[in-house]
XYZ file of C-alpha atoms in Angstrom:
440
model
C -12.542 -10.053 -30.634
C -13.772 -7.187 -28.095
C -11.620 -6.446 -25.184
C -13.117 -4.935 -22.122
C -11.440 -3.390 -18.672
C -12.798 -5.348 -15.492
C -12.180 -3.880 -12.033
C -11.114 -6.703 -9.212
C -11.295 -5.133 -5.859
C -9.720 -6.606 -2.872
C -12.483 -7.365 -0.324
C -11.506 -5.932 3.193
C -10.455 -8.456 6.034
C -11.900 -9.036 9.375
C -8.673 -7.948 10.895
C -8.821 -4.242 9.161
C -6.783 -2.418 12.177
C -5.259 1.669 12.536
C -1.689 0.255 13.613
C 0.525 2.848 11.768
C 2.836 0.501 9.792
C 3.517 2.132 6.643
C 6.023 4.867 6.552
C 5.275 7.690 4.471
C 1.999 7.304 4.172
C 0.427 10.277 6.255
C -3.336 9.052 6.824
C -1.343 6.084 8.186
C 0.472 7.353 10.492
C -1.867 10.032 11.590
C -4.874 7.378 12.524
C -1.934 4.978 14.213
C -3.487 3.886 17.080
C -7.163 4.811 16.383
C -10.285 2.238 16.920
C -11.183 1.248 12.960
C -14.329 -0.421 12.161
C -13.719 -3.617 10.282
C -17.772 -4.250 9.164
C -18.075 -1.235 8.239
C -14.629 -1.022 5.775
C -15.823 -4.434 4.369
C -19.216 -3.352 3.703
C -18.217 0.243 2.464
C -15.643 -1.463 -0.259
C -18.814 -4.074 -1.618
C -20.868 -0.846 -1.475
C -18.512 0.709 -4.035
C -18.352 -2.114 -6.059
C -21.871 -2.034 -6.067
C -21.880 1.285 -7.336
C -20.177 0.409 -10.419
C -22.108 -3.175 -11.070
C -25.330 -0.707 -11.051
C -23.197 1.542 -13.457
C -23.091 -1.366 -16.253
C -19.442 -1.690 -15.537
C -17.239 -5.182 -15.078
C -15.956 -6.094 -11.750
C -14.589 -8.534 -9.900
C -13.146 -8.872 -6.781
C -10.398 -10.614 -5.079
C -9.726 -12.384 -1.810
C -8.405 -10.954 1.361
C -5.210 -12.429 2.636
C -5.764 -14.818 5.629
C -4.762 -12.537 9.101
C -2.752 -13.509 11.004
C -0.137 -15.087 9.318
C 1.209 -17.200 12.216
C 3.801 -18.738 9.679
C 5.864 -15.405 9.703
C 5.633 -15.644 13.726
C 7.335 -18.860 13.655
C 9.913 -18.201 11.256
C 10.921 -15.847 13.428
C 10.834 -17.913 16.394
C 7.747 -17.963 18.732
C 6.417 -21.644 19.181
C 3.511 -23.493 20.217
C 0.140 -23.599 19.667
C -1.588 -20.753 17.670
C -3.175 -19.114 21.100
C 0.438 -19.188 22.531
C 2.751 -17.803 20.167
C -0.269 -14.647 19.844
C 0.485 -14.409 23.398
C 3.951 -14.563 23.161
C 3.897 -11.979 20.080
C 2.098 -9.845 22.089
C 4.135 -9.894 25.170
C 7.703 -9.974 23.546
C 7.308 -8.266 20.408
C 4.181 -6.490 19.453
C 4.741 -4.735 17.056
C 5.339 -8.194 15.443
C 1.937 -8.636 15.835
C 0.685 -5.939 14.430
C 3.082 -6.578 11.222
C 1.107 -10.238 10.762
C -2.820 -9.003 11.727
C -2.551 -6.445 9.217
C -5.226 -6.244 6.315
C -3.353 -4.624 4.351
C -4.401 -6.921 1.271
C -7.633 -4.946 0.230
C -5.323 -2.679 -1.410
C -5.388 -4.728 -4.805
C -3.326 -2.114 -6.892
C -0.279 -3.522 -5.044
C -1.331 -7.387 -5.976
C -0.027 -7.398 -9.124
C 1.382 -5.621 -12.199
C -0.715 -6.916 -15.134
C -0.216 -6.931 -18.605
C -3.189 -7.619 -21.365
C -3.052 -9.852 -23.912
C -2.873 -7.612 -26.514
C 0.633 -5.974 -24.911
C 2.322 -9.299 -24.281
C 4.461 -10.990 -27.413
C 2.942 -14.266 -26.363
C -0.781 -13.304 -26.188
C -1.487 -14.685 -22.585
C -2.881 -11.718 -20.068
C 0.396 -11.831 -17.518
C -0.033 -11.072 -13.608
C 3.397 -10.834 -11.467
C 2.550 -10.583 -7.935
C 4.333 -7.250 -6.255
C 6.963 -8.022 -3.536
C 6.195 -5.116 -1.109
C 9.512 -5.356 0.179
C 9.696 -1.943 1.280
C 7.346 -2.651 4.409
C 7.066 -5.628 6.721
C 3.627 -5.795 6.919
C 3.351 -5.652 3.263
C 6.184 -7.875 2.448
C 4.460 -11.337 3.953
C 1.931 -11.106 1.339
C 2.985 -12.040 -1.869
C 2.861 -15.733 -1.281
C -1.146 -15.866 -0.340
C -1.644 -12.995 -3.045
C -0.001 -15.130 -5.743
C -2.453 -18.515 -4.643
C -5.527 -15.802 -4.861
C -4.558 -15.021 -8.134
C -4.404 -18.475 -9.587
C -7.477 -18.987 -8.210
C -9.403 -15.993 -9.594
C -7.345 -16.529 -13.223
C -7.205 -20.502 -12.665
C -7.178 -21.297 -17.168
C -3.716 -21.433 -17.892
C -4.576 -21.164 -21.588
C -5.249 -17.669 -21.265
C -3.545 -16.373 -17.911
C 0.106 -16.657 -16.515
C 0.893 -16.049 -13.017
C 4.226 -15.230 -12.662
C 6.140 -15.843 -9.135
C 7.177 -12.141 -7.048
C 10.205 -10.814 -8.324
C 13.790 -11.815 -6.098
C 13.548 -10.211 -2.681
C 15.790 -7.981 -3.107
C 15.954 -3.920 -1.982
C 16.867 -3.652 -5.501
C 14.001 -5.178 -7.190
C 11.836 -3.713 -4.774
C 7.861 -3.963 -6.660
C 5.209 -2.587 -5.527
C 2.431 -3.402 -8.168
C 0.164 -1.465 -9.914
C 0.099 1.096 -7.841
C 2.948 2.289 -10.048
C 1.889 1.414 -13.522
C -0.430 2.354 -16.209
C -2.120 1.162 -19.298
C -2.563 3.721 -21.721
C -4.429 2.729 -25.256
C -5.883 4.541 -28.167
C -8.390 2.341 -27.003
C -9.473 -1.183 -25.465
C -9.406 -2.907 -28.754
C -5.759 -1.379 -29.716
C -2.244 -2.301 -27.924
C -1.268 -0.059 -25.654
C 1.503 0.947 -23.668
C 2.732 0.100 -20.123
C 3.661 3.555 -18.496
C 5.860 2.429 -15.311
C 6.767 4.819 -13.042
C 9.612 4.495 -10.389
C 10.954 6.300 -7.418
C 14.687 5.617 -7.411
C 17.486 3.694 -9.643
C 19.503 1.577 -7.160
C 19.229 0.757 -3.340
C 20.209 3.999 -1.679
C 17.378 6.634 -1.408
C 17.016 9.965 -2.248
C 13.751 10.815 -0.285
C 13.191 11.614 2.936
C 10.297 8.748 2.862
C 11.036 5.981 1.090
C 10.738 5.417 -2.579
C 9.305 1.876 -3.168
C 9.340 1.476 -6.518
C 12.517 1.146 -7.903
C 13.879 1.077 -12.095
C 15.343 -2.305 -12.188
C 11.975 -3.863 -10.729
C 9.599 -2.132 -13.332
C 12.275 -3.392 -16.091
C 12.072 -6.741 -14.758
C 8.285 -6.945 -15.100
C 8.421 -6.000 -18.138
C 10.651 -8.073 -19.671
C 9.026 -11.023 -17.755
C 5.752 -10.102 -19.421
C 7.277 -9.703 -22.717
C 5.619 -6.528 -22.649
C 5.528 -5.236 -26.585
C 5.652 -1.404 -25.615
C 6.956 -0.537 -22.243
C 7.746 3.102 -21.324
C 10.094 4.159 -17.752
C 9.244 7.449 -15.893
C 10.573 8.492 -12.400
C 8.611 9.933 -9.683
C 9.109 13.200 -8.226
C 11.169 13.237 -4.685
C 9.148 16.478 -3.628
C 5.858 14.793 -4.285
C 7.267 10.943 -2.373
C 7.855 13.477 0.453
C 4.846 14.838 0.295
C 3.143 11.485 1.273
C 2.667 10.086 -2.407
C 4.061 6.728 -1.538
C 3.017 5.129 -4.599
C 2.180 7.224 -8.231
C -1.098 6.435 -8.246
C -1.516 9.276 -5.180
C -0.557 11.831 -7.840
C -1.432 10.444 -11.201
C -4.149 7.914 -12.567
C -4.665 6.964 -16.355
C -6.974 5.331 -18.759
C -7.404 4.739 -22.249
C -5.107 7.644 -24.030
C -5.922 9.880 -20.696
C -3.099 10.652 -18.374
C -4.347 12.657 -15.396
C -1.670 13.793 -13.114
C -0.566 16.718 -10.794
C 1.740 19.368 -11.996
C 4.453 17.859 -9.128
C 3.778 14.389 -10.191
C 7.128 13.111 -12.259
C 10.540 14.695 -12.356
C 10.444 17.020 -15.227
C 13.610 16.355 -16.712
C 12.162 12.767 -18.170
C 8.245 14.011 -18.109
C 8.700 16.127 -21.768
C 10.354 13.099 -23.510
C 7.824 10.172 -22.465
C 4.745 12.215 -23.463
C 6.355 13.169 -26.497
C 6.987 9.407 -26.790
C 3.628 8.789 -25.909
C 1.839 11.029 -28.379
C 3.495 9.156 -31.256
C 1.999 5.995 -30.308
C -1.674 7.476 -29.644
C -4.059 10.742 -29.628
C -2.262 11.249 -25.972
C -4.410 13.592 -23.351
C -2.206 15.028 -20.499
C -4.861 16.440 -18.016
C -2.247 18.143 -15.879
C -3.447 19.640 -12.843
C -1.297 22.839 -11.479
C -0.322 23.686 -7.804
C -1.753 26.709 -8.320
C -5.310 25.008 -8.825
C -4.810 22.230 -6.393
C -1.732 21.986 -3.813
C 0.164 18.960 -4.070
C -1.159 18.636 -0.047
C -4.460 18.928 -0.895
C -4.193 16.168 -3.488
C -2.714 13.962 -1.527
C -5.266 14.852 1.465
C -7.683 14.709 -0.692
C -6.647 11.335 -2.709
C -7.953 12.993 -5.850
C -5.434 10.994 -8.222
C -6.151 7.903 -6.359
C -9.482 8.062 -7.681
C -10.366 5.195 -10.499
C -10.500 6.870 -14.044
C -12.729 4.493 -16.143
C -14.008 4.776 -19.675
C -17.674 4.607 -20.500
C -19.338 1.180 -19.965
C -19.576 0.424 -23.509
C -15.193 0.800 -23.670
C -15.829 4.892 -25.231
C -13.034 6.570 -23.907
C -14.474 9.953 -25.212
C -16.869 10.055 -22.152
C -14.974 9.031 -19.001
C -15.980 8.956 -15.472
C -13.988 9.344 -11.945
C -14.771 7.508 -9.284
C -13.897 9.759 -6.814
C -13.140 9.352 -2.338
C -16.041 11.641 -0.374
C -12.962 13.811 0.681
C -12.747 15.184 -2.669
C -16.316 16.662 -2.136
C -15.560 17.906 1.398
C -12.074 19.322 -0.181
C -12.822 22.917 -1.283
C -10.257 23.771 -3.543
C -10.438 20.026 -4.957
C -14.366 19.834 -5.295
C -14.303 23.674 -6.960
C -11.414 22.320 -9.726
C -13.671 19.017 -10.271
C -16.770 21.256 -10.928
C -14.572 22.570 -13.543
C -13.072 19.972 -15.105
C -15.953 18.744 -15.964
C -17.244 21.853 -17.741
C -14.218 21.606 -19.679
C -15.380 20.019 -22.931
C -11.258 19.981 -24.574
C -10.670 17.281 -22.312
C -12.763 13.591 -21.683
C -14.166 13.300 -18.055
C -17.720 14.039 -17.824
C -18.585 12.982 -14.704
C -17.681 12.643 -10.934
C -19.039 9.919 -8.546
C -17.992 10.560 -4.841
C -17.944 6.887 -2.737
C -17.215 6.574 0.875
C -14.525 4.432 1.238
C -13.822 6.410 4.603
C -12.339 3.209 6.555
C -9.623 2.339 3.764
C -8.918 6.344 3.244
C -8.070 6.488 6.865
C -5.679 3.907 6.536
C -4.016 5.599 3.427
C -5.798 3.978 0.412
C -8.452 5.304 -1.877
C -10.744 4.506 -4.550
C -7.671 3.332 -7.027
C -5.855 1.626 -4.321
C -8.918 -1.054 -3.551
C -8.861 -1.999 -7.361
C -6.672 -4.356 -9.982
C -7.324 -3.259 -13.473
C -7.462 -6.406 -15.859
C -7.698 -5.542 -19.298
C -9.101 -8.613 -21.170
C -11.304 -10.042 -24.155
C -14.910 -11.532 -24.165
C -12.960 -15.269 -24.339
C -10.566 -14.493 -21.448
C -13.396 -12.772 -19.158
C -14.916 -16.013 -19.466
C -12.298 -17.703 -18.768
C -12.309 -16.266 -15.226
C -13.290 -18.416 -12.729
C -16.772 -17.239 -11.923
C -17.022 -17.198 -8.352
C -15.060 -13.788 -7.700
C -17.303 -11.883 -10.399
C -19.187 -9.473 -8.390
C -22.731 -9.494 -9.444
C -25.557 -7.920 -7.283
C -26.036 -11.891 -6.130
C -22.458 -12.397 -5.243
C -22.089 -8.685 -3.857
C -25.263 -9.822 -1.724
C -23.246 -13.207 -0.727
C -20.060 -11.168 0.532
C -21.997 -8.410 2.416
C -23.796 -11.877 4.246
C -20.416 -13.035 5.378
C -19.000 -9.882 6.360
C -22.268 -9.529 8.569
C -21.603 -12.369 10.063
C -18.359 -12.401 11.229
C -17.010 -9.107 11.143
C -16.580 -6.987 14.642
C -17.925 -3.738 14.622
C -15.287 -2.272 16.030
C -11.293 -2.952 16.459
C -8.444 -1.606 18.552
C -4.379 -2.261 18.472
C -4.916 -3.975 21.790
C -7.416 -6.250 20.511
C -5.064 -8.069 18.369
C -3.306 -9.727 21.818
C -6.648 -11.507 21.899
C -6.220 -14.852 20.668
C -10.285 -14.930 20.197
C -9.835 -12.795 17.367
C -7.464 -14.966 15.355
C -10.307 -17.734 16.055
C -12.699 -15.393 14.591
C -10.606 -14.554 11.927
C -9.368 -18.019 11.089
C -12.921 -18.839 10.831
C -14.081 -16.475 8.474
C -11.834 -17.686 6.141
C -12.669 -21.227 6.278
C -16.225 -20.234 5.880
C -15.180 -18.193 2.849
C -13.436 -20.732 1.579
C -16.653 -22.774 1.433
C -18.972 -20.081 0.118
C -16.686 -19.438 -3.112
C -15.431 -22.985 -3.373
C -11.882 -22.009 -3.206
C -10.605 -24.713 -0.381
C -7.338 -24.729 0.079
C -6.156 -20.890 -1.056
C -5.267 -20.106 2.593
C -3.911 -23.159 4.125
C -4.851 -22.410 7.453
């Protein structure tokens, strides 16, 4: 049985808006406020997946979640008819507003934590949806997210698709974003490497640390994950504006690369030690001296996606890197040198705009869901969210047509745009024959 790695990228939502929700997350908060461009974020994210279709590489992609989420509104009170209560949001509590237009979805690394087949005791490829908890905007979506997964991995037989774990500060999960599967190689169990920012509920950080121990654990177990390893986050780089690991570290295969302020130091020796045991482990450790922990995170070097050859080699490996690597100095200079560096596996560096989501505080890695899987379960998949140069075509068609070029904060008081919005998704809905994932 072959196993391959397959990409799913969360496809950017008509509502893609600069409202400055995440704290922590410095591109955030610096464009809060700003004009964003919702075509051209949709069309910039199919253009990347584009990229690596054309590169000979599997991907996939995965719904955005349906914005707004009037639900959440009336929980908390407003009533009426969809047009009133966004008038009554927007009058009485807008920042309410903002919390249930956000797109914040296209981020797929905080879907889901997701476990292969080979790594689970009962042989079934496990997804648990992340609970976000740590942000308001973010925290709405698990429900949606956890429908779009069933209906991207819809044959039981093969996937599970667990429920988000108890909403809890102390189980707070934030997905992917905070775990990696590292391999000897595709075809060989490997190990989930989850990293967290803090033990318990109280934080050490001056931003706060999402990811805590106890959720990580929990995944774990849930998945019956055969080989689970537990590393913490640094404080200095959370402060720094890494609000999730994968803005300092990304790994692949037996690859870990990571910045020299990435984990605290005092656990960092034991795990690769640990890790070395179990595989021919590469640390590709990048210093402060070459690359300052603000430039990285500037930069989004680490959020870029490390991926093996097509063909599953992970002696040739490729990064998938943001444009603001290239325009980065010091981070384009250490990339030119990197890969000139033969004792270590990356050979090559793609740069993709993706200048709408960086903006916003996600890069390359944060747009994507790996999904280790064999030749059976890939075809398994239902095969509407496979992104082939047809499909790709399909998506950029729909974003054409109902996308605005251009978005503002105040914009979301109009109640036009939810009718926009809300019919976008129908019409999605219908194009991937998927009725019923968004329940509008």
């Amino acid at each position: 049985m072959t196993f391959h790695e397959m990409n799913f990228d969360g496809l950017i939502g008509p509502t893609h808006n600069y409202s400055g929700l995440a704290v922590g997350n410095l591109a955030s908060a610096k464009n809060a406020k700003n004009t964003s461009f919702p075509r051209e974020a949709a069309l910039q994210g199919i253009e990347k997946m584009r990229t690596l279709v054309r590169k000979g590489y599997k991907q996939g992609f995965l719904l955005p979640n349906a914005r707004p989420d009037l639900n959440v509104l009336r929980n908390l009170g407003f009533t009426g008819t969809n047009a009133q209560i966004i008038n009554k949001a927007a009058k009485q509590a807008p920042e309410l507003l903002s919390m249930v237009y956000s797109a914040s979805s296209m981020w797929a690394a905080n879907a889901a934590t997701v476990t292969p087949s080979l790594d689970s005791k009962d042989g079934k490829v496990h997804f648990t949806p992340a609970n976000l908890l740590t942000t308001a905007h973010r925290a709405i979506e698990y429900p949606q997210t956890e429908r779009i997964l069933k209906a991207v991995f819809n044959n039981t037989k093969y996937f599970k698709v667990h429920s988000a774990l108890y909403g809890q500060s102390e189980f707070a999960d934030e997905g992917a974003a905070n775990h990696t599967r590292l391999g000897s190689s595709y075809q060989d169990a490997g190990v989930g490497l989850f990293v967290y920012g803090r033990t318990g509920q109280s934080n050490l950080t001056r931003f706060p640390a999402r990811q805590t121990l106890k959720a990580s654990q929990a995944v774990a177990r849930a998945h019956e994950t055969r080989d689970a390893l537990f590393l913490q986050q640094s404080p200095v780089a959370i402060d720094a504006g890494a609000f999730h690991n994968d803005v300092v570290a990304v790994g692949n295969g037996p690859a870990l690369f990571f910045h020299e302020d990435a984990f605290v130091a005092s656990q960092q020796a034991a795990v690769f030690a640990e890790l070395a045991e179990r595989m021919p482990f590469k640390a590709i450790c990048v210093s402060r001296d070459d690359v300052s922990l603000a430039d990285a995170i500037s930069s989004y070097l680490f959020n870029s996606q490390l991926l093996a050859s097509p063909d599953g080699s992970t002696h040739e490996m490729h990064l998938i890197a943001p444009t603001e690597c290239r325009d980065n100095q010091a981070v384009f200079a250490y990339l030119e040198r990197l890969i000139a560096d033969d004792s270590q596996p990356i050979r090559t560096v793609t740069y993709v705009d993706v200048r709408q989501s960086m903006s916003n505080g996600g890069g390359p890695a944060c747009l994507r869901l790996r999904v280790l899987m064999s030749n059976e379960e890939m075809a398994a998949i239902n095969p509407n969210f496979i992104a082939t140069e047809a499909q790709l075509d399909v998506l950029s068609g729909w974003v054409n047509q109902h996308y605005r070029d251009e978005l503002s904060p105040a914009d979301l008081a109009d109640p036009q745009l939810m009718t926009e919005s809300y019919d976008a998704f129908t019409d999605l809905e219908e194009v991937l024959n998927c009725e019923g994932v968004y329940r509008l």
